[in-house]
Amino acid sequence: MNITAIIPARYASTRLPGKPLLDIAGKSMIQHVYERAWEAVLVNRVIVATDDRRILDAVKGFGGEVVMTSDAHKSGTDRLAEVATVLESDIIVNIQGDEPLIEPAMIDEAIRPLMEDGFIVMGSLKAEIRDEAELNNPNIVKVVVDRNDFALYFSRYPIPYFRDASPLSLLTGHFKHIGLYVYRRDFLLEYAGMPQTPLEEAEKLEQLRALENGYRIKVPTTRLQSTGVDTEEDLEKVRRLLKG
């Protein structure tokens, strides 16, 4: 199958302006993500999609493939869809541009279910939560799934709620959503054209749009970990990890 990974990257960021170009161990964040995406076994092509000339020049500078997209997009999915309209890929992978430590094997884990089952149109990953701070952090999205690993709901709130749980067991059975998405190309184009839905607007989680429209999202569990960069503290943590 023809599989393309697209990394949406925008310069504007409320907490970390210019985030894709921040230096981490001698390379920009976007270069770290790009190089790790290429290490995934199942990926045939990697493209950075941006609306900023500075990011365009930076990606070209390290020899990466990059395209300019509209600056009117409200989400990374819209930017992804613009690029996908001119691609002949069977599967499109959305890799967040602020995941400089993403494990290439995680990308393959997310892709594989769509290769094995033609009825799955969208996939992602989840990982077990082992830290109470993560459980209560609204920036870390939680997910609950059915017995076949299809998502039932995503929330910024700690779900599920264990009514009779003791404090020692609060971290049992909670999973965080890994912000890595895989789509069949035709579904991605359809999905990007759907209007926003009430739960999506309430939680500010775009993936809820698919669930509210009756589509299923496959979310297998990964044992691998990745650290996203949303704050200055996250950035320093990643710098320490890569330096070490």
PDB file of C-alpha atoms in Angstrom:
ATOM      1  CA  MET A   1       0.000   0.000   0.000  1.00  0.00           C
ATOM      2  CA  ASN A   2       1.080   3.574  -0.630  1.00  0.00           C
ATOM      3  CA  ILE A   3       1.379   5.285   2.748  1.00  0.00           C
ATOM      4  CA  THR A   4       2.235   8.954   3.235  1.00  0.00           C
ATOM      5  CA  ALA A   5       3.006  10.616   6.554  1.00  0.00           C
ATOM      6  CA  ILE A   6       2.108  14.302   6.727  1.00  0.00           C
ATOM      7  CA  ILE A   7       3.356  16.554   9.528  1.00  0.00           C
ATOM      8  CA  PRO A   8       1.216  19.707   9.934  1.00  0.00           C
ATOM      9  CA  ALA A   9       3.353  22.543  11.273  1.00  0.00           C
ATOM     10  CA  ARG A  10       2.348  26.105  12.058  1.00  0.00           C
ATOM     11  CA  TYR A  11       4.493  28.857  13.504  1.00  0.00           C
ATOM     12  CA  ALA A  12       1.874  30.456  15.730  1.00  0.00           C
ATOM     13  CA  SER A  13       1.516  28.921  19.191  1.00  0.00           C
ATOM     14  CA  THR A  14      -0.028  30.522  22.259  1.00  0.00           C
ATOM     15  CA  ARG A  15       2.445  29.056  24.728  1.00  0.00           C
ATOM     16  CA  LEU A  16       5.493  28.411  22.535  1.00  0.00           C
ATOM     17  CA  PRO A  17       5.650  30.732  19.503  1.00  0.00           C
ATOM     18  CA  GLY A  18       7.708  29.288  16.678  1.00  0.00           C
ATOM     19  CA  LYS A  19       7.529  25.842  18.272  1.00  0.00           C
ATOM     20  CA  PRO A  20       8.494  23.794  15.155  1.00  0.00           C
ATOM     21  CA  LEU A  21      11.752  25.712  14.856  1.00  0.00           C
ATOM     22  CA  LEU A  22      12.844  25.541  18.490  1.00  0.00           C
ATOM     23  CA  ASP A  23      16.296  24.027  18.897  1.00  0.00           C
ATOM     24  CA  ILE A  24      16.573  20.625  20.527  1.00  0.00           C
ATOM     25  CA  ALA A  25      20.052  19.123  20.706  1.00  0.00           C
ATOM     26  CA  GLY A  26      21.236  20.988  17.631  1.00  0.00           C
ATOM     27  CA  LYS A  27      18.222  20.331  15.405  1.00  0.00           C
ATOM     28  CA  SER A  28      14.849  22.010  15.043  1.00  0.00           C
ATOM     29  CA  MET A  29      11.884  20.209  16.531  1.00  0.00           C
ATOM     30  CA  ILE A  30      10.355  19.688  13.082  1.00  0.00           C
ATOM     31  CA  GLN A  31      13.558  18.028  11.853  1.00  0.00           C
ATOM     32  CA  HIS A  32      13.479  15.556  14.743  1.00  0.00           C
ATOM     33  CA  VAL A  33       9.867  14.640  13.915  1.00  0.00           C
ATOM     34  CA  TYR A  34      10.586  14.393  10.189  1.00  0.00           C
ATOM     35  CA  GLU A  35      13.583  12.094  10.625  1.00  0.00           C
ATOM     36  CA  ARG A  36      11.740   9.810  13.048  1.00  0.00           C
ATOM     37  CA  ALA A  37       8.769   9.576  10.673  1.00  0.00           C
ATOM     38  CA  TRP A  38      11.090   8.348   7.931  1.00  0.00           C
ATOM     39  CA  GLU A  39      12.310   5.578  10.217  1.00  0.00           C
ATOM     40  CA  ALA A  40       8.852   3.971  10.271  1.00  0.00           C
ATOM     41  CA  VAL A  41       9.005   0.785   8.210  1.00  0.00           C
ATOM     42  CA  LEU A  42       5.561   1.144   6.619  1.00  0.00           C
ATOM     43  CA  VAL A  43       5.855   4.788   5.528  1.00  0.00           C
ATOM     44  CA  ASN A  44       6.720   5.473   1.877  1.00  0.00           C
ATOM     45  CA  ARG A  45       6.802   9.260   1.941  1.00  0.00           C
ATOM     46  CA  VAL A  46       7.025  12.084   4.506  1.00  0.00           C
ATOM     47  CA  ILE A  47       5.773  15.631   3.883  1.00  0.00           C
ATOM     48  CA  VAL A  48       5.689  18.699   6.129  1.00  0.00           C
ATOM     49  CA  ALA A  49       2.595  20.867   5.552  1.00  0.00           C
ATOM     50  CA  THR A  50       2.910  24.465   6.702  1.00  0.00           C
ATOM     51  CA  ASP A  51       1.561  27.962   6.096  1.00  0.00           C
ATOM     52  CA  ASP A  52       4.734  29.717   7.228  1.00  0.00           C
ATOM     53  CA  ARG A  53       7.682  30.633   5.034  1.00  0.00           C
ATOM     54  CA  ARG A  54      10.157  30.250   7.918  1.00  0.00           C
ATOM     55  CA  ILE A  55       9.171  26.624   8.446  1.00  0.00           C
ATOM     56  CA  LEU A  56       9.215  26.022   4.687  1.00  0.00           C
ATOM     57  CA  ASP A  57      12.784  27.325   4.449  1.00  0.00           C
ATOM     58  CA  ALA A  58      13.908  25.343   7.497  1.00  0.00           C
ATOM     59  CA  VAL A  59      12.587  22.043   6.145  1.00  0.00           C
ATOM     60  CA  LYS A  60      14.132  22.671   2.740  1.00  0.00           C
ATOM     61  CA  GLY A  61      17.353  23.502   4.569  1.00  0.00           C
ATOM     62  CA  PHE A  62      17.686  20.012   6.028  1.00  0.00           C
ATOM     63  CA  GLY A  63      16.583  18.366   2.766  1.00  0.00           C
ATOM     64  CA  GLY A  64      13.008  17.551   3.723  1.00  0.00           C
ATOM     65  CA  GLU A  65       9.908  17.593   1.543  1.00  0.00           C
ATOM     66  CA  VAL A  66       7.547  20.450   2.398  1.00  0.00           C
ATOM     67  CA  VAL A  67       4.469  22.101   0.876  1.00  0.00           C
ATOM     68  CA  MET A  68       2.830  25.447   1.536  1.00  0.00           C
ATOM     69  CA  THR A  69      -0.842  25.308   2.455  1.00  0.00           C
ATOM     70  CA  SER A  70      -3.557  27.865   3.070  1.00  0.00           C
ATOM     71  CA  ASP A  71      -3.279  30.018   6.189  1.00  0.00           C
ATOM     72  CA  ALA A  72      -7.059  29.829   6.653  1.00  0.00           C
ATOM     73  CA  HIS A  73      -7.133  26.296   8.063  1.00  0.00           C
ATOM     74  CA  LYS A  74      -8.578  25.989  11.565  1.00  0.00           C
ATOM     75  CA  SER A  75      -7.040  22.594  12.283  1.00  0.00           C
ATOM     76  CA  GLY A  76      -4.209  20.284  11.350  1.00  0.00           C
ATOM     77  CA  THR A  77      -6.726  17.921   9.759  1.00  0.00           C
ATOM     78  CA  ASP A  78      -7.824  20.615   7.312  1.00  0.00           C
ATOM     79  CA  ARG A  79      -4.192  21.230   6.406  1.00  0.00           C
ATOM     80  CA  LEU A  80      -3.693  17.486   6.016  1.00  0.00           C
ATOM     81  CA  ALA A  81      -6.699  17.182   3.707  1.00  0.00           C
ATOM     82  CA  GLU A  82      -5.457  19.984   1.455  1.00  0.00           C
ATOM     83  CA  VAL A  83      -2.252  18.054   0.841  1.00  0.00           C
ATOM     84  CA  ALA A  84      -4.063  14.712   0.514  1.00  0.00           C
ATOM     85  CA  THR A  85      -6.261  15.974  -2.328  1.00  0.00           C
ATOM     86  CA  VAL A  86      -3.288  15.847  -4.703  1.00  0.00           C
ATOM     87  CA  LEU A  87      -1.823  12.573  -3.414  1.00  0.00           C
ATOM     88  CA  GLU A  88      -2.505   9.066  -4.684  1.00  0.00           C
ATOM     89  CA  SER A  89      -1.786   7.469  -1.312  1.00  0.00           C
ATOM     90  CA  ASP A  90      -4.037   4.760   0.104  1.00  0.00           C
ATOM     91  CA  ILE A  91      -3.351   5.749   3.703  1.00  0.00           C
ATOM     92  CA  ILE A  92      -2.478   9.113   5.226  1.00  0.00           C
ATOM     93  CA  VAL A  93      -0.736   9.384   8.593  1.00  0.00           C
ATOM     94  CA  ASN A  94      -1.055  12.559  10.638  1.00  0.00           C
ATOM     95  CA  ILE A  95       2.060  12.973  12.796  1.00  0.00           C
ATOM     96  CA  GLN A  96       2.033  15.879  15.210  1.00  0.00           C
ATOM     97  CA  GLY A  97       4.852  18.351  14.660  1.00  0.00           C
ATOM     98  CA  ASP A  98       5.463  18.694  18.394  1.00  0.00           C
ATOM     99  CA  GLU A  99       6.385  15.033  19.022  1.00  0.00           C
ATOM    100  CA  PRO A 100      10.199  15.075  18.616  1.00  0.00           C
ATOM    101  CA  LEU A 101      10.536  11.821  20.573  1.00  0.00           C
ATOM    102  CA  ILE A 102       7.920   9.813  18.714  1.00  0.00           C
ATOM    103  CA  GLU A 103       9.017   6.218  18.284  1.00  0.00           C
ATOM    104  CA  PRO A 104       8.951   5.098  14.618  1.00  0.00           C
ATOM    105  CA  ALA A 105       7.509   1.748  15.722  1.00  0.00           C
ATOM    106  CA  MET A 106       4.483   3.589  17.127  1.00  0.00           C
ATOM    107  CA  ILE A 107       3.709   4.875  13.653  1.00  0.00           C
ATOM    108  CA  ASP A 108       3.797   1.328  12.302  1.00  0.00           C
ATOM    109  CA  GLU A 109       1.577   0.122  15.165  1.00  0.00           C
ATOM    110  CA  ALA A 110      -1.075   2.690  14.239  1.00  0.00           C
ATOM    111  CA  ILE A 111      -0.914   1.905  10.503  1.00  0.00           C
ATOM    112  CA  ARG A 112      -1.023  -1.888  10.716  1.00  0.00           C
ATOM    113  CA  PRO A 113      -4.737  -2.333  11.648  1.00  0.00           C
ATOM    114  CA  LEU A 114      -5.805  -0.402   8.521  1.00  0.00           C
ATOM    115  CA  MET A 115      -3.586  -2.622   6.388  1.00  0.00           C
ATOM    116  CA  GLU A 116      -5.080  -5.764   7.903  1.00  0.00           C
ATOM    117  CA  ASP A 117      -8.761  -4.742   7.897  1.00  0.00           C
ATOM    118  CA  GLY A 118     -10.220  -2.880   4.927  1.00  0.00           C
ATOM    119  CA  PHE A 119     -13.267  -1.782   6.920  1.00  0.00           C
ATOM    120  CA  ILE A 120     -11.274   0.359   9.343  1.00  0.00           C
ATOM    121  CA  VAL A 121     -11.210   3.957   8.094  1.00  0.00           C
ATOM    122  CA  MET A 122      -9.416   5.682  10.984  1.00  0.00           C
ATOM    123  CA  GLY A 123      -6.962   4.651  13.654  1.00  0.00           C
ATOM    124  CA  SER A 124      -4.811   5.961  16.478  1.00  0.00           C
ATOM    125  CA  LEU A 125      -3.016   4.679  19.616  1.00  0.00           C
ATOM    126  CA  LYS A 126      -3.384   4.674  23.376  1.00  0.00           C
ATOM    127  CA  ALA A 127      -0.970   4.056  26.240  1.00  0.00           C
ATOM    128  CA  GLU A 128      -1.567   3.125  29.854  1.00  0.00           C
ATOM    129  CA  ILE A 129      -1.477   6.012  32.317  1.00  0.00           C
ATOM    130  CA  ARG A 130       0.871   5.370  35.214  1.00  0.00           C
ATOM    131  CA  ASP A 131       1.130   8.867  36.646  1.00  0.00           C
ATOM    132  CA  GLU A 132      -1.605  10.627  38.612  1.00  0.00           C
ATOM    133  CA  ALA A 133      -0.447  13.983  37.248  1.00  0.00           C
ATOM    134  CA  GLU A 134      -1.092  12.730  33.705  1.00  0.00           C
ATOM    135  CA  LEU A 135      -4.505  11.426  34.703  1.00  0.00           C
ATOM    136  CA  ASN A 136      -5.581  14.833  35.994  1.00  0.00           C
ATOM    137  CA  ASN A 137      -3.923  16.915  33.285  1.00  0.00           C
ATOM    138  CA  PRO A 138      -6.563  18.252  30.831  1.00  0.00           C
ATOM    139  CA  ASN A 139      -3.880  18.606  28.152  1.00  0.00           C
ATOM    140  CA  ILE A 140      -3.465  14.819  28.171  1.00  0.00           C
ATOM    141  CA  VAL A 141      -6.501  13.311  26.484  1.00  0.00           C
ATOM    142  CA  LYS A 142      -8.003  10.139  27.900  1.00  0.00           C
ATOM    143  CA  VAL A 143      -9.784   7.449  25.896  1.00  0.00           C
ATOM    144  CA  VAL A 144     -12.064   4.512  26.651  1.00  0.00           C
ATOM    145  CA  VAL A 145     -12.526   1.679  24.142  1.00  0.00           C
ATOM    146  CA  ASP A 146     -14.714  -1.368  23.595  1.00  0.00           C
ATOM    147  CA  ARG A 147     -13.467  -4.962  23.741  1.00  0.00           C
ATOM    148  CA  ASN A 148     -12.153  -4.717  20.189  1.00  0.00           C
ATOM    149  CA  ASP A 149     -10.165  -1.522  20.823  1.00  0.00           C
ATOM    150  CA  PHE A 150     -12.612   0.768  19.033  1.00  0.00           C
ATOM    151  CA  ALA A 151     -12.966   4.132  20.753  1.00  0.00           C
ATOM    152  CA  LEU A 152     -16.108   4.800  22.766  1.00  0.00           C
ATOM    153  CA  TYR A 153     -15.153   8.293  23.879  1.00  0.00           C
ATOM    154  CA  PHE A 154     -12.261  10.723  24.244  1.00  0.00           C
ATOM    155  CA  SER A 155     -12.117  13.304  27.020  1.00  0.00           C
ATOM    156  CA  ARG A 156      -9.839  15.729  28.782  1.00  0.00           C
ATOM    157  CA  TYR A 157     -11.458  14.497  32.001  1.00  0.00           C
ATOM    158  CA  PRO A 158     -10.203  11.328  33.757  1.00  0.00           C
ATOM    159  CA  ILE A 159     -12.375   8.556  32.314  1.00  0.00           C
ATOM    160  CA  PRO A 160     -13.644   6.046  33.207  1.00  0.00           C
ATOM    161  CA  TYR A 161     -14.741   7.018  36.710  1.00  0.00           C
ATOM    162  CA  PHE A 162     -14.263   4.120  39.116  1.00  0.00           C
ATOM    163  CA  ARG A 163     -16.942   4.704  41.725  1.00  0.00           C
ATOM    164  CA  ASP A 164     -15.712   2.087  44.193  1.00  0.00           C
ATOM    165  CA  ALA A 165     -11.983   2.338  43.533  1.00  0.00           C
ATOM    166  CA  SER A 166      -9.483   2.865  46.318  1.00  0.00           C
ATOM    167  CA  PRO A 167      -6.836   5.590  45.941  1.00  0.00           C
ATOM    168  CA  LEU A 168      -4.202   2.917  45.260  1.00  0.00           C
ATOM    169  CA  SER A 169      -6.091   1.589  42.242  1.00  0.00           C
ATOM    170  CA  LEU A 170      -6.943   4.905  40.598  1.00  0.00           C
ATOM    171  CA  LEU A 171      -4.313   4.427  37.906  1.00  0.00           C
ATOM    172  CA  THR A 172      -5.601   1.011  36.872  1.00  0.00           C
ATOM    173  CA  GLY A 173      -7.496   0.937  33.597  1.00  0.00           C
ATOM    174  CA  HIS A 174      -6.898   4.506  32.447  1.00  0.00           C
ATOM    175  CA  PHE A 175      -5.406   5.183  29.027  1.00  0.00           C
ATOM    176  CA  LYS A 176      -4.090   8.326  27.407  1.00  0.00           C
ATOM    177  CA  HIS A 177      -4.626   9.019  23.744  1.00  0.00           C
ATOM    178  CA  ILE A 178      -1.502   9.308  21.615  1.00  0.00           C
ATOM    179  CA  GLY A 179      -2.014  12.156  19.124  1.00  0.00           C
ATOM    180  CA  LEU A 180      -1.145  10.091  16.072  1.00  0.00           C
ATOM    181  CA  TYR A 181      -3.857   9.509  13.447  1.00  0.00           C
ATOM    182  CA  VAL A 182      -4.126   7.202  10.455  1.00  0.00           C
ATOM    183  CA  TYR A 183      -6.825   7.614   7.790  1.00  0.00           C
ATOM    184  CA  ARG A 184      -7.854   6.054   4.559  1.00  0.00           C
ATOM    185  CA  ARG A 185      -7.381   8.908   2.128  1.00  0.00           C
ATOM    186  CA  ASP A 186     -10.989   8.990   0.904  1.00  0.00           C
ATOM    187  CA  PHE A 187     -12.307   9.046   4.459  1.00  0.00           C
ATOM    188  CA  LEU A 188      -9.919  11.859   5.426  1.00  0.00           C
ATOM    189  CA  LEU A 189     -11.276  14.056   2.636  1.00  0.00           C
ATOM    190  CA  GLU A 190     -14.840  13.308   3.733  1.00  0.00           C
ATOM    191  CA  TYR A 191     -14.028  13.814   7.411  1.00  0.00           C
ATOM    192  CA  ALA A 192     -12.383  17.198   6.857  1.00  0.00           C
ATOM    193  CA  GLY A 193     -15.547  18.398   5.134  1.00  0.00           C
ATOM    194  CA  MET A 194     -17.863  17.482   8.021  1.00  0.00           C
ATOM    195  CA  PRO A 195     -19.146  20.360  10.180  1.00  0.00           C
ATOM    196  CA  GLN A 196     -17.995  20.554  13.766  1.00  0.00           C
ATOM    197  CA  THR A 197     -20.091  18.588  16.251  1.00  0.00           C
ATOM    198  CA  PRO A 198     -21.337  19.476  19.763  1.00  0.00           C
ATOM    199  CA  LEU A 199     -19.008  17.143  21.704  1.00  0.00           C
ATOM    200  CA  GLU A 200     -16.060  18.170  19.557  1.00  0.00           C
ATOM    201  CA  GLU A 201     -16.723  21.815  20.394  1.00  0.00           C
ATOM    202  CA  ALA A 202     -17.261  21.076  24.093  1.00  0.00           C
ATOM    203  CA  GLU A 203     -14.035  19.088  24.593  1.00  0.00           C
ATOM    204  CA  LYS A 204     -12.073  20.810  21.813  1.00  0.00           C
ATOM    205  CA  LEU A 205     -11.179  17.339  20.501  1.00  0.00           C
ATOM    206  CA  GLU A 206     -11.518  16.951  16.757  1.00  0.00           C
ATOM    207  CA  GLN A 207     -11.628  13.146  16.784  1.00  0.00           C
ATOM    208  CA  LEU A 208     -15.029  13.261  18.483  1.00  0.00           C
ATOM    209  CA  ARG A 209     -16.431  14.480  15.162  1.00  0.00           C
ATOM    210  CA  ALA A 210     -15.838  11.040  13.685  1.00  0.00           C
ATOM    211  CA  LEU A 211     -17.543   9.276  16.604  1.00  0.00           C
ATOM    212  CA  GLU A 212     -20.515  11.637  16.559  1.00  0.00           C
ATOM    213  CA  ASN A 213     -21.011  10.886  12.875  1.00  0.00           C
ATOM    214  CA  GLY A 214     -21.066   7.162  13.536  1.00  0.00           C
ATOM    215  CA  TYR A 215     -17.544   6.238  12.386  1.00  0.00           C
ATOM    216  CA  ARG A 216     -15.303   3.890  14.361  1.00  0.00           C
ATOM    217  CA  ILE A 217     -11.732   4.639  15.379  1.00  0.00           C
ATOM    218  CA  LYS A 218      -9.378   1.740  16.061  1.00  0.00           C
ATOM    219  CA  VAL A 219      -7.160   2.531  19.063  1.00  0.00           C
ATOM    220  CA  PRO A 220      -4.776  -0.332  19.942  1.00  0.00           C
ATOM    221  CA  THR A 221      -2.509  -0.098  22.977  1.00  0.00           C
ATOM    222  CA  THR A 222       1.170   0.669  22.600  1.00  0.00           C
ATOM    223  CA  ARG A 223       3.822  -0.050  25.201  1.00  0.00           C
ATOM    224  CA  LEU A 224       5.996   2.682  23.712  1.00  0.00           C
ATOM    225  CA  GLN A 225       6.028   6.244  24.984  1.00  0.00           C
ATOM    226  CA  SER A 226       6.355   9.662  23.407  1.00  0.00           C
ATOM    227  CA  THR A 227       6.615  13.120  24.940  1.00  0.00           C
ATOM    228  CA  GLY A 228       4.764  15.961  23.275  1.00  0.00           C
ATOM    229  CA  VAL A 229       5.902  19.559  23.683  1.00  0.00           C
ATOM    230  CA  ASP A 230       3.149  21.936  24.798  1.00  0.00           C
ATOM    231  CA  THR A 231       4.932  24.012  27.430  1.00  0.00           C
ATOM    232  CA  GLU A 232       8.383  25.360  28.276  1.00  0.00           C
ATOM    233  CA  GLU A 233       8.669  22.578  30.875  1.00  0.00           C
ATOM    234  CA  ASP A 234       7.970  19.956  28.194  1.00  0.00           C
ATOM    235  CA  LEU A 235      10.623  21.505  25.981  1.00  0.00           C
ATOM    236  CA  GLU A 236      13.280  21.370  28.692  1.00  0.00           C
ATOM    237  CA  LYS A 237      12.343  17.778  29.516  1.00  0.00           C
ATOM    238  CA  VAL A 238      12.778  16.724  25.887  1.00  0.00           C
ATOM    239  CA  ARG A 239      16.075  18.603  25.643  1.00  0.00           C
ATOM    240  CA  ARG A 240      17.363  16.739  28.704  1.00  0.00           C
ATOM    241  CA  LEU A 241      16.228  13.381  27.322  1.00  0.00           C
ATOM    242  CA  LEU A 242      17.875  13.894  23.928  1.00  0.00           C
ATOM    243  CA  LYS A 243      21.027  15.328  25.451  1.00  0.00           C
ATOM    244  CA  GLY A 244      21.262  12.321  27.745  1.00  0.00           C
TER     245      GLY A 244
END
